[in-house]
Coordinates of C-alpha atoms in Angstrom, one line a residue:
M1 CA 109.4 95.3 103.4
S2 CA 111.0 92.1 105.1
P3 CA 109.3 91.3 108.3
R4 CA 110.9 92.2 111.6
A5 CA 112.9 89.4 113.6
I6 CA 111.5 89.3 117.4
A7 CA 113.3 87.8 120.1
A8 CA 114.0 84.0 120.4
G9 CA 111.3 82.2 122.8
R10 CA 108.2 84.5 122.1
S11 CA 105.3 83.6 119.9
C12 CA 102.6 86.2 118.8
L13 CA 99.3 86.3 120.7
E14 CA 97.5 84.5 117.6
C15 CA 100.1 81.5 117.6
R16 CA 99.4 81.1 121.3
R17 CA 96.0 81.0 121.2
R18 CA 95.9 78.2 118.4
K19 CA 99.0 76.6 120.0
I20 CA 100.7 76.4 116.8
R21 CA 104.5 76.8 116.3
C22 CA 105.3 80.7 115.8
D23 CA 108.1 81.7 113.3
R24 CA 108.7 84.8 115.4
S25 CA 108.5 87.3 112.9
L26 CA 106.5 90.6 112.6
P27 CA 104.2 89.7 111.0
C28 CA 104.6 86.0 111.3
G29 CA 104.2 83.8 108.6
Y30 CA 100.8 82.3 110.0
C31 CA 99.1 85.7 110.5
T32 CA 100.1 87.0 107.2
R33 CA 98.4 83.8 105.5
V34 CA 95.3 83.7 107.5
R35 CA 95.2 87.9 107.1
V36 CA 95.0 88.5 110.8
Q37 CA 96.7 91.5 113.0
C38 CA 100.0 90.0 114.7
M39 CA 100.3 91.3 118.1
Y40 CA 103.2 90.4 120.4
P41 CA 102.8 90.3 124.2
P42 CA 104.8 93.6 125.3
S43 CA 108.2 92.8 126.7
R44 CA 108.8 93.6 130.7
S45 CA 110.6 97.0 131.2
I46 CA 111.8 95.7 134.6
N47 CA 114.3 93.0 134.8
D48 CA 113.4 91.3 138.4
S49 CA 116.8 90.4 139.1
T50 CA 118.1 94.2 139.2
I51 CA 115.4 95.1 141.6
S52 CA 117.2 95.3 145.2
I53 CA 116.0 94.0 148.2
E54 CA 114.9 97.5 149.5
E55 CA 112.9 97.9 146.3
K56 CA 111.1 94.6 146.9
R57 CA 110.6 95.6 150.3
L58 CA 108.9 99.2 149.3
H59 CA 106.6 97.4 146.7
A60 CA 105.4 94.9 149.3
E61 CA 104.6 97.9 151.6
I62 CA 102.8 99.6 148.9
R63 CA 100.9 96.5 148.1
S64 CA 99.8 96.3 151.6
L65 CA 98.8 100.2 151.9
K66 CA 96.6 99.9 149.2
E67 CA 94.9 96.8 150.1
D68 CA 94.3 98.6 153.5
L69 CA 93.0 101.5 151.9
V70 CA 90.6 99.1 149.9
Q71 CA 89.3 97.7 152.8
V72 CA 89.1 101.2 154.6
R73 CA 86.9 102.4 151.5
R74 CA 84.5 99.4 151.5
H75 CA 84.1 99.8 155.5
L76 CA 83.2 103.4 155.2
S77 CA 80.8 102.6 152.0
T78 CA 79.2 100.0 154.5
D79 CA 78.9 102.3 157.1
Q80 CA 77.2 104.8 154.9
R81 CA 74.7 102.8 153.3
G82 CA 73.4 101.8 157.1
S83 CA 70.9 99.1 156.7
S84 CA 70.6 99.5 152.9
V85 CA 70.4 95.8 151.3
A86 CA 72.6 97.2 147.9
S87 CA 75.9 96.2 148.3
E88 CA 79.1 98.1 146.7
R89 CA 79.0 95.8 144.0
E90 CA 75.3 96.3 143.6
S91 CA 75.2 99.9 143.4
W92 CA 76.7 100.2 139.7
A93 CA 73.2 99.5 138.4
F94 CA 72.5 103.2 139.5
V95 CA 75.4 105.2 137.7
G96 CA 73.8 105.1 134.5
D97 CA 71.0 107.6 136.0
S98 CA 73.6 109.8 137.0
A99 CA 75.8 112.0 134.8
R100 CA 77.9 110.5 132.5
P101 CA 81.2 109.6 134.4
Q102 CA 84.5 110.5 133.0
E103 CA 86.3 108.3 130.6
L104 CA 87.5 105.1 132.0
P105 CA 91.3 104.2 131.4
Q106 CA 91.9 101.3 129.7
P107 CA 93.5 98.4 130.9
A108 CA 97.4 98.1 131.0
A109 CA 98.5 96.3 127.9
S110 CA 101.1 93.7 130.0
I111 CA 98.0 92.9 132.0
L112 CA 95.4 92.5 129.3
S113 CA 97.6 90.5 127.3
S114 CA 98.1 87.9 130.5
L115 CA 94.5 88.1 131.2
W116 CA 93.2 87.7 127.2
Q117 CA 95.3 84.4 127.6
I118 CA 93.6 83.2 130.5
Y119 CA 90.3 83.7 129.2
L120 CA 91.3 81.8 126.0
G121 CA 92.5 78.8 128.0
Q122 CA 90.4 78.8 131.3
I123 CA 87.2 80.3 130.1
D124 CA 86.3 80.0 126.5
P125 CA 86.7 76.1 126.2
V126 CA 83.8 75.6 128.7
L127 CA 81.8 79.1 128.5
K128 CA 81.1 79.8 124.9
I129 CA 79.4 83.3 124.9
I130 CA 81.7 85.7 122.6
H131 CA 83.1 85.5 119.5
V132 CA 86.8 85.1 120.0
P133 CA 88.3 86.2 116.5
T134 CA 85.9 89.7 116.9
V135 CA 86.9 90.1 120.8
Q136 CA 90.6 89.5 119.7
Q137 CA 90.6 92.7 117.4
H138 CA 89.2 94.7 120.0
V139 CA 92.0 93.3 122.3
F140 CA 94.9 94.0 119.9
R141 CA 93.2 97.7 119.4
I142 CA 94.3 98.5 122.8
L143 CA 97.5 96.4 123.3
S144 CA 98.9 98.6 120.4
G145 CA 97.8 101.7 122.3
R146 CA 94.6 103.0 120.7
R147 CA 91.4 103.6 122.0
A148 CA 88.4 100.9 122.1
H149 CA 86.1 101.7 119.6
D150 CA 83.2 102.4 122.2
A151 CA 81.9 102.1 125.6
S152 CA 80.5 98.7 124.8
T153 CA 83.4 97.4 123.6
L154 CA 85.4 98.4 126.4
C155 CA 83.1 97.2 128.9
L156 CA 83.3 93.6 127.2
V157 CA 87.3 94.0 127.5
Y158 CA 86.7 94.8 131.4
A159 CA 84.3 92.0 131.6
V160 CA 86.8 89.3 130.1
C161 CA 89.5 90.7 132.4
Y162 CA 87.1 90.5 135.8
A163 CA 86.2 86.8 134.4
A164 CA 89.9 85.8 133.9
I165 CA 90.7 86.9 137.3
T166 CA 87.8 84.9 138.8
T167 CA 89.4 81.8 137.8
L168 CA 92.5 82.2 139.4
S169 CA 93.7 81.1 142.9
P170 CA 95.1 83.6 145.4
S171 CA 98.7 82.1 144.7
E172 CA 98.5 82.5 141.0
C173 CA 97.5 86.0 141.3
E174 CA 100.5 86.9 143.8
C175 CA 102.9 84.8 141.8
Q176 CA 101.9 86.4 138.4
W177 CA 101.3 90.0 139.0
G178 CA 102.5 90.7 142.8
E179 CA 99.1 91.6 144.1
S180 CA 96.1 89.9 145.7
R181 CA 93.3 88.4 144.0
P182 CA 90.8 90.6 145.9
L183 CA 92.4 93.8 145.1
L184 CA 92.8 92.7 141.5
L185 CA 89.1 91.8 141.4
D186 CA 88.2 95.4 142.9
R187 CA 90.4 97.1 140.2
S188 CA 88.8 95.4 137.4
W189 CA 86.6 98.4 136.7
V190 CA 83.7 96.2 135.3
E191 CA 81.1 97.7 137.3
K192 CA 81.9 101.6 135.8
G193 CA 82.3 100.0 132.4
F194 CA 78.4 98.9 132.7
G195 CA 77.9 102.8 133.9
Q196 CA 79.7 104.4 131.0
A197 CA 77.7 102.2 128.5
G198 CA 74.5 103.4 129.9
F199 CA 73.4 99.9 130.8
P200 CA 70.9 98.8 131.3
K201 CA 68.7 101.7 130.1
S202 CA 70.7 101.5 126.8
A203 CA 71.9 98.0 125.6
N204 CA 73.5 96.1 122.8
I205 CA 74.5 92.3 122.4
T206 CA 78.1 93.4 123.6
V207 CA 77.1 94.9 126.9
L208 CA 74.6 92.0 127.3
Q209 CA 77.7 89.5 126.8
A210 CA 79.7 91.5 129.3
F211 CA 76.9 91.5 131.8
L212 CA 76.5 87.7 131.4
L213 CA 80.0 87.4 132.2
Y214 CA 80.0 89.3 135.2
L215 CA 77.1 87.4 136.6
I216 CA 78.5 83.9 135.6
C217 CA 82.3 84.2 136.6
G218 CA 81.0 86.8 139.5
Q219 CA 80.0 83.4 141.6
H220 CA 83.7 83.0 142.0
D221 CA 84.2 86.4 143.5
P222 CA 83.5 86.7 147.7
R223 CA 82.1 90.1 146.7
G224 CA 80.6 89.3 143.2
P225 CA 77.1 90.4 142.1
D226 CA 74.2 88.7 143.4
A227 CA 73.0 86.5 140.2
Y228 CA 69.6 86.3 141.5
A229 CA 69.2 89.9 142.1
F230 CA 70.2 90.7 138.8
L231 CA 68.9 88.0 136.5
G232 CA 65.9 89.7 136.4
V233 CA 67.7 92.8 134.7
A234 CA 69.5 90.3 132.3
I235 CA 66.0 88.9 131.2
R236 CA 64.4 92.3 131.0
V237 CA 67.1 93.8 128.6
A238 CA 67.1 90.4 126.5
L239 CA 63.3 90.5 126.0
K240 CA 63.6 94.2 125.2
M241 CA 66.1 93.4 122.4
G242 CA 64.1 90.4 121.3
V243 CA 67.0 87.9 122.2
H244 CA 64.0 85.4 123.0
D245 CA 62.8 84.9 119.3
D246 CA 65.1 83.2 117.1
G247 CA 66.9 85.7 114.6
A248 CA 66.1 83.5 112.0
S249 CA 62.6 84.4 111.7
L250 CA 63.7 88.3 112.3
D251 CA 65.7 88.0 108.9
L252 CA 69.1 88.8 110.9
S253 CA 72.4 88.2 109.7
P254 CA 73.7 84.3 110.4
F255 CA 76.5 85.6 112.7
E256 CA 73.9 87.6 114.7
I257 CA 71.7 84.8 115.0
E258 CA 74.3 82.8 116.3
M259 CA 75.4 85.3 118.9
R260 CA 71.7 86.0 120.1
R261 CA 71.5 82.4 120.7
R262 CA 74.4 81.8 122.7
I263 CA 73.2 84.7 124.7
W264 CA 69.9 83.4 125.2
W265 CA 70.9 79.9 126.3
Q266 CA 73.5 81.0 128.9
I267 CA 70.4 83.3 130.5
Y268 CA 68.5 80.2 130.2
I269 CA 71.2 78.2 132.5
L270 CA 71.3 81.1 134.8
D271 CA 67.7 81.1 135.4
V272 CA 67.6 77.3 136.3
L273 CA 71.0 77.7 138.6
T274 CA 70.0 80.5 140.3
A275 CA 66.2 79.0 140.9
E276 CA 67.7 75.9 142.2
C277 CA 69.8 77.8 144.6
Q278 CA 66.6 79.7 146.2
G279 CA 64.5 76.7 146.2
L280 CA 62.1 78.3 143.6
D281 CA 61.1 77.2 140.1
P282 CA 62.7 79.1 137.2
T283 CA 61.3 82.0 135.8
I284 CA 61.8 81.5 132.0
L285 CA 58.9 79.2 130.5
D286 CA 59.5 77.0 127.5
S287 CA 56.2 79.0 125.9
T288 CA 57.6 82.3 126.1
F289 CA 60.7 81.9 123.6
T290 CA 61.6 80.6 120.1
T291 CA 65.3 81.0 120.1
Q292 CA 67.0 77.6 119.1
L293 CA 70.0 76.0 120.3
P294 CA 73.5 77.4 118.8
S295 CA 75.0 75.4 116.2
N296 CA 77.6 73.3 117.0
A297 CA 80.2 75.0 114.9
S298 CA 83.6 76.5 115.8
D299 CA 84.3 80.3 115.8
T300 CA 86.6 80.1 113.0
E301 CA 83.4 79.1 111.0
L302 CA 81.4 82.3 112.1
D303 CA 82.1 85.7 110.6
P304 CA 80.2 89.0 110.9
G305 CA 80.0 89.1 107.2
M306 CA 79.0 85.8 106.4
R307 CA 75.7 85.4 104.4
K308 CA 75.1 81.7 105.0
A309 CA 74.7 80.0 108.2
P310 CA 77.2 77.3 109.6
Q311 CA 76.5 74.0 108.4
A312 CA 75.1 71.9 111.4
R313 CA 77.7 68.8 111.9
P314 CA 78.1 66.1 114.1
G315 CA 81.6 65.9 116.3
R316 CA 83.6 67.9 118.4
T317 CA 84.0 71.7 118.1
E318 CA 84.6 74.7 120.2
M319 CA 80.8 74.8 121.0
T320 CA 80.3 71.4 121.9
F321 CA 80.9 71.3 125.9
T322 CA 78.7 74.5 126.2
L323 CA 75.8 72.8 124.1
A324 CA 76.4 69.5 126.1
R325 CA 75.8 72.1 129.2
F326 CA 72.8 73.5 127.7
E327 CA 71.2 70.4 127.0
I328 CA 71.7 69.0 130.5
I329 CA 70.1 72.0 132.1
R330 CA 66.9 71.6 129.6
F331 CA 66.7 68.3 130.8
A332 CA 67.4 69.2 134.3
R333 CA 64.3 71.4 134.0
T334 CA 62.0 68.1 133.7
V335 CA 63.1 66.3 136.8
R336 CA 64.3 68.9 139.5
F337 CA 61.2 71.2 139.9
S338 CA 57.7 71.2 141.3
N339 CA 54.8 69.4 139.4
Q340 CA 53.3 72.8 138.8
F341 CA 56.5 73.9 137.2
C342 CA 56.4 71.0 135.0
G343 CA 52.7 71.5 134.1
N344 CA 53.3 74.8 133.2
N345 CA 56.0 73.7 130.7
S346 CA 53.9 70.5 129.5
Y347 CA 56.5 68.3 131.2
P348 CA 55.3 64.9 132.3
C349 CA 55.2 64.6 136.2
M350 CA 57.1 61.9 137.3
D351 CA 57.4 60.0 140.4
I352 CA 61.2 59.4 141.5
S353 CA 61.5 56.1 139.7
Q354 CA 60.5 57.3 136.6
K355 CA 62.9 60.3 137.1
V356 CA 65.8 57.6 137.7
D357 CA 64.9 56.2 134.6
A358 CA 64.6 59.5 132.4
I359 CA 68.1 60.2 133.7
D360 CA 69.6 56.7 132.7
K361 CA 67.7 57.4 129.2
F362 CA 69.3 60.8 129.2
R363 CA 72.9 59.9 130.0
A364 CA 72.8 57.6 126.9
Q365 CA 71.6 60.2 124.8
L366 CA 74.0 62.9 126.0
E367 CA 76.8 60.5 125.2
R368 CA 75.8 59.4 121.7
Q369 CA 75.3 63.2 120.8
Y370 CA 78.1 64.6 122.5
L371 CA 80.3 63.0 125.2
S372 CA 81.5 60.2 122.4
S373 CA 83.6 62.8 120.3
F374 CA 85.5 63.7 123.3
D375 CA 86.9 60.1 124.3
G376 CA 90.7 60.0 124.5
Q377 CA 90.7 63.7 123.1
G378 CA 93.5 65.3 125.7
P379 CA 93.0 67.1 128.8
L380 CA 89.7 68.9 127.8
G381 CA 88.2 65.6 126.5
Y382 CA 88.9 64.1 129.8
F383 CA 87.5 66.8 131.6
T384 CA 84.4 67.0 129.4
V385 CA 83.3 63.5 130.4
A386 CA 84.3 63.4 133.9
F387 CA 82.7 66.9 134.4
F388 CA 79.1 65.6 132.9
D389 CA 79.6 62.2 134.5
I390 CA 79.5 64.4 138.0
A391 CA 76.7 66.2 136.7
I392 CA 74.6 63.2 136.0
E393 CA 75.5 61.8 139.6
Q394 CA 74.2 65.1 140.8
L395 CA 70.9 64.9 138.9
R396 CA 70.3 61.5 140.8
L397 CA 71.5 62.8 143.9
E398 CA 68.6 65.5 143.9
V399 CA 65.9 63.2 142.6
T400 CA 66.6 60.7 145.5
K401 CA 66.8 63.1 148.0
P402 CA 64.3 62.0 151.0
R403 CA 61.2 64.1 150.6
T404 CA 58.3 65.2 152.9
D405 CA 55.7 63.5 150.8
G406 CA 57.1 60.0 152.2
E407 CA 58.1 58.8 148.6
L408 CA 61.1 56.8 149.0
L409 CA 63.0 54.2 146.8
T410 CA 63.9 50.8 148.1
D411 CA 66.8 50.8 150.0
M412 CA 67.4 54.4 150.0
Q413 CA 70.5 54.4 152.0
T414 CA 72.3 52.3 149.7
V415 CA 71.3 54.4 146.8
Y416 CA 72.3 57.4 148.3
H417 CA 75.3 56.2 149.5
D418 CA 76.6 54.8 146.3
I419 CA 75.8 57.9 144.5
C420 CA 77.8 60.2 146.9
M421 CA 80.7 57.7 146.5
R422 CA 80.5 58.0 143.0
I423 CA 80.6 61.8 143.1
V424 CA 83.5 61.8 145.8
L425 CA 85.7 59.4 144.1
K426 CA 85.2 61.1 140.5
A427 CA 85.5 64.7 142.0
T428 CA 88.8 63.3 143.5
E429 CA 90.0 61.9 140.4
L430 CA 89.5 65.2 138.1
R431 CA 90.8 67.7 140.9
K432 CA 94.0 65.4 141.3
A433 CA 94.6 65.5 137.4
E434 CA 96.8 68.8 136.9
S435 CA 95.8 68.9 133.2
T436 CA 92.5 70.1 134.2
T437 CA 93.2 72.6 136.9
R438 CA 92.4 75.2 134.4
W439 CA 88.6 74.6 134.1
Q440 CA 88.0 73.3 137.5
W441 CA 86.2 76.5 138.4
Q442 CA 83.4 75.3 136.7
L443 CA 82.9 72.1 138.5
P444 CA 79.9 72.3 140.6
V445 CA 81.1 72.5 144.3
S446 CA 77.9 72.3 146.1
A447 CA 77.5 68.7 144.8
E448 CA 80.7 67.5 146.0
M449 CA 79.7 69.0 149.3
D450 CA 76.4 67.8 149.4
A451 CA 78.0 64.2 148.8
L452 CA 80.9 64.8 151.3
A453 CA 78.8 66.0 154.0
Y454 CA 76.4 63.1 153.9
L455 CA 79.6 60.6 153.7
M456 CA 81.1 62.3 156.9
L457 CA 77.7 62.1 158.5
E458 CA 77.9 58.1 158.0
L459 CA 81.0 58.2 159.8
C460 CA 79.7 60.6 162.7
L461 CA 76.5 58.5 163.3
N462 CA 78.2 55.0 162.6
H463 CA 81.7 55.4 162.3
Q464 CA 82.3 51.6 162.8
I465 CA 81.1 50.9 159.3
D466 CA 84.8 52.2 158.2
A467 CA 86.5 50.0 160.5
R468 CA 89.0 49.8 157.5
G469 CA 89.2 53.5 156.9
A470 CA 88.5 53.3 153.3
L471 CA 85.7 55.5 153.6
R472 CA 87.3 58.2 155.5
K473 CA 90.2 57.9 153.1
S474 CA 88.1 58.9 150.1
A475 CA 86.2 61.8 152.1
H476 CA 89.7 63.1 153.1
Q477 CA 91.3 63.1 149.9
L478 CA 88.4 65.3 148.3
Y479 CA 88.3 67.4 151.6
E480 CA 91.9 68.4 151.1
L481 CA 91.5 69.0 147.4
L482 CA 88.7 71.4 148.4
E483 CA 90.6 73.3 150.9
T484 CA 94.2 73.7 149.1
G485 CA 92.6 74.4 145.9
M486 CA 90.1 77.6 144.5
D487 CA 89.1 79.9 147.4
I488 CA 86.0 78.6 148.9
S489 CA 86.4 80.0 152.2
N490 CA 83.4 82.2 151.6
H491 CA 81.0 79.2 150.4
P492 CA 78.1 79.1 152.8
R493 CA 78.6 75.1 152.7
W494 CA 82.3 75.0 153.4
H495 CA 82.6 75.9 157.3
H496 CA 79.8 73.2 158.1
V497 CA 82.0 70.8 156.1
K498 CA 84.8 71.7 158.1
Q499 CA 82.9 71.2 161.2
L500 CA 81.6 67.8 160.4
W501 CA 85.4 66.6 159.4
S502 CA 86.6 67.6 162.5
K503 CA 84.0 65.6 164.2
V504 CA 84.8 62.6 161.7
L505 CA 88.2 62.6 163.3
T506 CA 87.1 62.9 166.9
A507 CA 84.7 59.7 166.6
R508 CA 87.4 58.0 165.0
E509 CA 90.0 58.7 167.7
L510 CA 87.4 57.9 170.2
T511 CA 86.2 54.7 168.8
Y512 CA 89.8 53.6 168.1
P513 CA 91.9 55.3 170.7
D514 CA 95.0 53.0 169.8
S515 CA 95.4 53.0 166.1
T516 CA 97.7 49.8 166.5
S517 CA 94.8 47.6 168.2
E518 CA 92.8 44.9 166.1
R519 CA 89.5 46.6 164.9
P520 CA 86.4 44.7 165.1
A521 CA 84.7 43.5 162.0
E522 CA 82.4 45.9 160.1
P523 CA 78.8 45.6 161.2
D524 CA 75.9 45.7 159.0
P525 CA 75.7 49.6 158.1
R526 CA 72.1 49.1 156.7
S527 CA 70.4 48.8 160.1
K528 CA 67.0 50.6 160.8
S529 CA 68.2 53.0 163.1
T530 CA 71.3 54.0 161.1
T531 CA 69.1 54.2 158.0
V532 CA 66.5 56.8 159.8
A533 CA 69.3 58.9 161.1
L534 CA 70.9 59.4 157.8
L535 CA 67.8 60.0 156.0
S536 CA 66.6 62.3 158.5
A537 CA 70.0 64.3 158.7
F538 CA 68.9 65.0 154.7
V539 CA 65.7 65.5 154.8
D540 CA 66.2 69.1 156.2
E541 CA 66.2 71.0 153.0
T542 CA 62.5 69.8 152.1
C543 CA 61.5 70.4 155.8
K544 CA 62.5 74.0 156.0
Y545 CA 60.2 74.9 153.0
V546 CA 57.2 73.1 154.7
V547 CA 57.8 75.1 158.0
K548 CA 58.2 78.4 156.1
H549 CA 55.8 77.8 153.4
A550 CA 53.1 75.6 154.7
N551 CA 51.0 75.6 151.8
R552 CA 53.6 75.6 149.1
S553 CA 54.8 72.3 147.1
P554 CA 58.5 71.9 148.0
G555 CA 60.9 71.8 145.0
D556 CA 64.3 70.4 145.0
T557 CA 67.2 72.5 145.3
L558 CA 70.8 72.1 144.5
C559 CA 73.3 74.7 142.9
P560 CA 76.2 73.5 140.7
R561 CA 78.5 76.1 142.0
L562 CA 78.7 78.5 139.4
G563 CA 78.1 80.5 142.6
P564 CA 74.9 80.9 143.1
E565 CA 74.8 77.2 143.0
T566 CA 74.4 77.0 146.8
A567 CA 71.8 74.6 148.0
H568 CA 70.6 74.8 151.1
T569 CA 70.5 71.3 152.8
G570 CA 70.5 71.2 156.8
L571 CA 74.1 72.2 156.6
D572 CA 73.9 75.3 154.9
S573 CA 74.1 79.2 156.5
D574 CA 74.5 82.3 154.6
S575 CA 78.2 83.2 154.1
R576 CA 77.5 86.7 155.5
G577 CA 76.6 85.8 158.8
E578 CA 72.6 86.5 158.1
V579 CA 70.3 83.5 158.4
P580 CA 67.5 83.9 156.0
D581 CA 64.0 83.0 157.2
A582 CA 63.7 80.1 154.7
D583 CA 67.0 78.4 156.3
I584 CA 65.2 76.5 159.4
T585 CA 67.7 73.8 160.5
T586 CA 67.2 70.5 161.6
D587 CA 68.5 71.8 165.2
A588 CA 65.6 74.4 165.5
I589 CA 62.9 71.8 164.5
I590 CA 64.0 69.4 166.8
A591 CA 64.7 71.5 169.6
T592 CA 61.7 73.8 169.5
S593 CA 59.2 71.4 168.0
V594 CA 59.5 68.0 169.8
P595 CA 61.6 67.7 173.4
C596 CA 64.4 65.2 173.1
S597 CA 63.1 61.8 174.7
S598 CA 66.8 60.9 175.5
T599 CA 68.8 63.5 177.9
N600 CA 72.0 62.2 176.2
S601 CA 70.9 62.7 172.9
P602 CA 72.3 65.9 171.3
E603 CA 70.0 68.7 169.8
S604 CA 71.9 70.1 167.2
I605 CA 74.7 69.1 164.4
G606 CA 77.2 71.2 166.3
E607 CA 76.7 68.2 168.8
L608 CA 77.1 65.3 166.3
P609 CA 79.4 64.1 168.1
G610 CA 81.1 66.3 170.9
N611 CA 84.6 66.3 171.8
S612 CA 84.2 64.0 175.0
T613 CA 81.6 61.6 173.8
L614 CA 80.6 59.9 170.8
C615 CA 77.7 60.5 168.4
E616 CA 74.8 59.0 170.5
W617 CA 71.8 59.8 168.5
S618 CA 68.8 57.6 170.0
E619 CA 66.4 56.1 167.6
A620 CA 63.4 57.8 169.9
V621 CA 64.8 61.2 168.6
I622 CA 65.2 60.1 164.9
Q623 CA 61.8 58.8 164.8
Q624 CA 60.3 62.2 166.5
Y625 CA 62.1 64.3 164.2
W626 CA 60.9 61.9 161.1
Q627 CA 57.5 62.4 162.3
I628 CA 57.7 66.1 162.3
T629 CA 58.9 66.3 159.0
Q630 CA 55.9 64.0 157.7
N631 CA 53.0 65.8 159.4
A632 CA 54.7 69.6 158.9

């Protein structure tokens, strides 16, 4: 029988995924040739042009009422829990202990088709967990109107949908489906999917993949899961399944070996990132697992029925970005955490200069092994090189951060300023590139905010260093891109950055009230008082641990925003309005430990600078603060 013709302008899902020309027959020539199921996205049953104004108004009212209902349910649920620590999104973990829930509905075909394409374009290239051809068969099965094979498969499909939504901006959600982003996230059914699959009591590779997608991408959901709280669940399930032991020693199939390796190393990454957020050392020790890195192989080289392992080869594959990320996280463990952690893992204990040298050597190795294959290779190649440039600068930012042990590099302010400028300029360039927008959810937002906040502090504390406005312009560009990009309103650092920016503008207006007047020549920005003030503002991160844990060696903290990526410098606070005990700020230390010797000196970042006076931190206050941090 001859292939059935499809309406012009529509390509099948497989051709769209491979970004190749489709002949628009059913089945199409490509799918016939490679022997895969040929599926087309469902056509719209309603023509938007035929909807009357009144119908549109009613649809808008219905959406509004649905959102109100969701808020009411959340409010009632919160009231019923009282002082319980578990949130609505955390409570799913107990569903498996109750009676088996009713069979979950499957995602609507039109929405699933769109979200699957979003996942393939925006998540899979930079977060390799699943085997796309295998999962695509399950997606096609649901699109054709059949039930998913089992609860585990449906759970993974819902996790894919949830992950795809987290990478979209609120405006994209409204434009594509006419519904708000919070409402779409709330209706993703992913938590109920875990309950029906019996997780965590009953788990398999498929559900563990879904759980990792939920934890990683959920960090871009303001009401998403607490990755730190649930990381232990992921580790315990992985250990129970033996994922920490390399499959090659367990006589498993080559395909299963590769999938287990992907899963374990994603857990490894999550362990490091959540540890950084909490100011703790990672849980996993190198001596406790034998699982090797996945092969540098694309999904097309893997098949569940394969009998021979894929050949390791250099060059760019679908796995290269994720492999490079595994490598940089593994290296970060050697320079970011405490000496005790390094000793427990047989890492060398290095001083700051040695860490800086190690970072430089690692950067060269990363370039040779991975990044060189991405140069000039389209939008993803450009994004990859820029992403890892920022990641390397983020490492430098952490290891050169002022510490309470008094160990500093020579000319620390110049070093730190230059690192922050490179991060701000590179992040600005990358966020301006529209071709990379789909992957920008992976950028380490906390590192950008760290660098941005430091430059803003420079402008507040010594605004005359920027008489020509170049520094302020660079900071303003990144500030605007962050403000108008992904939804970061709930990021615990963001409201402090907004506050600092407001004070930068106030300070400049008071310094140069007449923008047309001649401005003075730039003074030396590296004066002693300026250096001490800037360093003291950022030593707060270590100081909070010295005050809270006096007998504990401090560890570096920084979270590349995955979401648990929330480093706590002196500019942090809990996004839910609760201040953790460990979050002792610079303001509190100055205000309670040593009285200010100058009545005109500000006692908090909130007074830096005020609306009526310029920032006037006296050197006496700075020296007192510095002394506290050194002797605590």
